[in-house]
């Protein structure tokens, strides 16, 4: 029987998760090893975000288990099919995040806090693809960044590399 | 918890930025002072370029004239998007003066020489920044007379990750002189020196080397590599320069498993790895990749049929059954995203070895691509500011 842990979100929702799934998070793994994880594990992550984190972890876990059970015969074909499945799943996951940027940034911070390198790297690539080719003003809005240049400074810095602002 | 009001930690911003093209980053400098400082920082530029060389959409192909002085006006790099060859949107060089000759390109930097009636000057250029850095004069030769026109010089650019410094290597060879006159039948003398960016002068290197003529070095894994051919024993080898130890060493060739004329191999940097394009027969092109640089382990990653394909409106067809690389000695190779460009001096066309479809395409080039008399370089844009090393 799989060992289950209870994760508590910042808005007090409880998630029952298998140890193997949640151990992908180095932060939680360490908490379990240190014996700090008795009863509910409180996390500074909202329930909406935590649900997304677990969605990712379960998919990854699923993938690892299948690979372990593989024998070598016909593996290449199977791997290819699996790769297609994963791609499809990742595309769906990305589309959902692109549609809700609050969740995306929330998840970015959560993956950092929970120490999930694969998710962090996946999200960084997603954000990079989203921002590439965009104009500074769009990025400021997206990241909620204040423009601290004076108009003169901004004009100068833009003029310095005018070619970079061409579409 | 409203995360958007929370600032994104600097290391996450870094992680996102290193995945962006230099063009996006130059644009994002104007977002805020903080972002500008991040993009302008020396450690970030180093991390960025080392990550970008492995990126899918890099590198771009940079064909430059090998005739000194022919490179004038705007030079462009090109991309192959899997369908067509297009001009890149990164400016490369505006050569205002005649007599420029590009020796090598690596880490987004061009190392070139300007020869005019006053003498020779060596420069580094980062086209993305529009910056030029004049390098100190190399040390005078101790082994030969520099005035002989037969003096040959090779240049390479490297990055020493132990000291986080960029270095330039120069190797020169001189004919051996008897009673003050060069004797062409004797082995040539070689001398090498290194310049570390940000320092004041070149340093002679005691490690000895011998290179074949006319072979341009390839930068990979932080070091420089030259394919060498020994005429006497009819054997090929790879001579590498280790920028950390500042010494030459031999990198073993792959175990090809077939007899072939090693002289026809071409050395490239493929997604950050040292690689060899070899022509085992008139049927195939092989690409071997040095997957493990520390343990010198090669793997044959590609085997591509020498059939040449043409794209004609919505359909494809074979236009010739084999491209005779075998017979042709003078191939020039350049790496770009999605494939390799092969230029043969006896052909007036460009052949693109597409590494996604595993096919060789016969391609039309944009007008600005002059295919004659060019050396093909690979180029990945860097945001490194040369102001880090002086004015």
PDB file of C-alpha atoms in Angstrom, chain A residues 44 102 105-106 108-109 112 120-121 124-125 127-128 131-136 139-149 153 157-158 160-161 163-167, chain B residues 1-9 11-13 15-17 19-20 22-24 26-36 57 89-91 127-130 387:
ATOM      1  CA  UNK A  44       2.678  28.489   1.250  1.00  0.00           C
ATOM      2  CA  UNK A 102      -1.856  34.605 -12.655  1.00  0.00           C
ATOM      3  CA  UNK A 105       3.324  33.118 -12.299  1.00  0.00           C
ATOM      4  CA  UNK A 106       1.936  31.539  -9.157  1.00  0.00           C
ATOM      5  CA  UNK A 108       6.535  29.568 -11.332  1.00  0.00           C
ATOM      6  CA  UNK A 109       7.062  30.756  -7.757  1.00  0.00           C
ATOM      7  CA  UNK A 112      10.889  27.428  -7.112  1.00  0.00           C
ATOM      8  CA  UNK A 120      10.691  25.202 -13.140  1.00  0.00           C
ATOM      9  CA  UNK A 121      12.661  24.678 -16.315  1.00  0.00           C
ATOM     10  CA  UNK A 124      10.829  29.199 -17.733  1.00  0.00           C
ATOM     11  CA  UNK A 125      10.842  27.937 -21.319  1.00  0.00           C
ATOM     12  CA  UNK A 127       7.501  32.166 -20.310  1.00  0.00           C
ATOM     13  CA  UNK A 128      10.526  32.695 -22.599  1.00  0.00           C
ATOM     14  CA  UNK A 131       7.849  37.004 -24.108  1.00  0.00           C
ATOM     15  CA  UNK A 132      10.137  36.510 -27.123  1.00  0.00           C
ATOM     16  CA  UNK A 133       9.397  39.141 -29.734  1.00  0.00           C
ATOM     17  CA  UNK A 134       7.176  41.206 -27.444  1.00  0.00           C
ATOM     18  CA  UNK A 135       7.597  44.944 -26.839  1.00  0.00           C
ATOM     19  CA  UNK A 136       8.910  46.278 -23.503  1.00  0.00           C
ATOM     20  CA  UNK A 139       6.393  42.825 -20.751  1.00  0.00           C
ATOM     21  CA  UNK A 140       5.986  45.483 -18.088  1.00  0.00           C
ATOM     22  CA  UNK A 141       2.255  44.822 -18.021  1.00  0.00           C
ATOM     23  CA  UNK A 142       2.754  41.085 -17.968  1.00  0.00           C
ATOM     24  CA  UNK A 143       5.288  41.071 -15.137  1.00  0.00           C
ATOM     25  CA  UNK A 144       3.795  44.079 -13.363  1.00  0.00           C
ATOM     26  CA  UNK A 145       7.078  45.975 -13.611  1.00  0.00           C
ATOM     27  CA  UNK A 146       7.385  49.667 -13.025  1.00  0.00           C
ATOM     28  CA  UNK A 147       9.282  51.658 -15.628  1.00  0.00           C
ATOM     29  CA  UNK A 148      11.902  53.477 -13.567  1.00  0.00           C
ATOM     30  CA  UNK A 149      13.642  55.146 -16.514  1.00  0.00           C
ATOM     31  CA  UNK A 153      16.798  57.699 -20.435  1.00  0.00           C
ATOM     32  CA  UNK A 157      18.486  53.277 -24.390  1.00  0.00           C
ATOM     33  CA  UNK A 158      15.976  52.521 -27.170  1.00  0.00           C
ATOM     34  CA  UNK A 160      21.143  52.764 -28.824  1.00  0.00           C
ATOM     35  CA  UNK A 161      19.952  49.499 -30.376  1.00  0.00           C
ATOM     36  CA  UNK A 163      17.377  47.420 -34.769  1.00  0.00           C
ATOM     37  CA  UNK A 164      16.269  45.301 -31.822  1.00  0.00           C
ATOM     38  CA  UNK A 165      12.883  47.049 -31.843  1.00  0.00           C
ATOM     39  CA  UNK A 166      12.148  46.131 -35.458  1.00  0.00           C
ATOM     40  CA  UNK A 167       9.611  43.331 -35.699  1.00  0.00           C
TER      41      UNK A 167
ATOM     42  CA  UNK B   1      -1.906  35.144  -2.254  1.00  0.00           C
ATOM     43  CA  UNK B   2      -1.555  37.481  -5.193  1.00  0.00           C
ATOM     44  CA  UNK B   3       1.729  36.406  -6.682  1.00  0.00           C
ATOM     45  CA  UNK B   4       1.893  39.048  -9.371  1.00  0.00           C
ATOM     46  CA  UNK B   5       2.418  41.688  -6.733  1.00  0.00           C
ATOM     47  CA  UNK B   6       5.319  39.606  -5.551  1.00  0.00           C
ATOM     48  CA  UNK B   7       8.517  40.156  -7.420  1.00  0.00           C
ATOM     49  CA  UNK B   8       9.867  37.269  -9.454  1.00  0.00           C
ATOM     50  CA  UNK B   9      13.165  36.207  -7.864  1.00  0.00           C
ATOM     51  CA  UNK B  11      17.408  33.620 -10.398  1.00  0.00           C
ATOM     52  CA  UNK B  12      14.100  32.813 -12.103  1.00  0.00           C
ATOM     53  CA  UNK B  13      14.386  35.926 -14.275  1.00  0.00           C
ATOM     54  CA  UNK B  15      16.573  31.284 -16.045  1.00  0.00           C
ATOM     55  CA  UNK B  16      13.989  32.826 -18.378  1.00  0.00           C
ATOM     56  CA  UNK B  17      16.427  35.289 -19.967  1.00  0.00           C
ATOM     57  CA  UNK B  19      16.456  31.108 -23.150  1.00  0.00           C
ATOM     58  CA  UNK B  20      15.954  34.260 -25.215  1.00  0.00           C
ATOM     59  CA  UNK B  22      20.085  38.313 -28.054  1.00  0.00           C
ATOM     60  CA  UNK B  23      17.650  40.467 -30.046  1.00  0.00           C
ATOM     61  CA  UNK B  24      14.863  40.101 -27.458  1.00  0.00           C
ATOM     62  CA  UNK B  26      18.601  44.036 -26.312  1.00  0.00           C
ATOM     63  CA  UNK B  27      14.990  45.134 -26.524  1.00  0.00           C
ATOM     64  CA  UNK B  28      14.231  44.197 -22.911  1.00  0.00           C
ATOM     65  CA  UNK B  29      17.048  46.371 -21.589  1.00  0.00           C
ATOM     66  CA  UNK B  30      14.593  49.255 -21.782  1.00  0.00           C
ATOM     67  CA  UNK B  31      11.998  47.590 -19.503  1.00  0.00           C
ATOM     68  CA  UNK B  32      13.534  48.754 -16.229  1.00  0.00           C
ATOM     69  CA  UNK B  33      16.891  49.568 -14.670  1.00  0.00           C
ATOM     70  CA  UNK B  34      16.910  46.237 -12.888  1.00  0.00           C
ATOM     71  CA  UNK B  35      16.342  44.239 -16.082  1.00  0.00           C
ATOM     72  CA  UNK B  36      18.912  46.345 -17.919  1.00  0.00           C
ATOM     73  CA  UNK B  57      16.961  28.050 -33.302  1.00  0.00           C
ATOM     74  CA  UNK B  89      17.373  40.187 -38.241  1.00  0.00           C
ATOM     75  CA  UNK B  90      20.611  40.586 -36.273  1.00  0.00           C
ATOM     76  CA  UNK B  91      22.979  43.112 -37.837  1.00  0.00           C
ATOM     77  CA  UNK B 127      27.649  42.937 -33.738  1.00  0.00           C
ATOM     78  CA  UNK B 128      24.701  42.742 -31.326  1.00  0.00           C
ATOM     79  CA  UNK B 129      26.185  45.539 -29.214  1.00  0.00           C
ATOM     80  CA  UNK B 130      27.734  47.308 -32.182  1.00  0.00           C
ATOM     81  CA  UNK B 387      33.287  47.511 -22.501  1.00  0.00           C
TER      82      UNK B 387
END
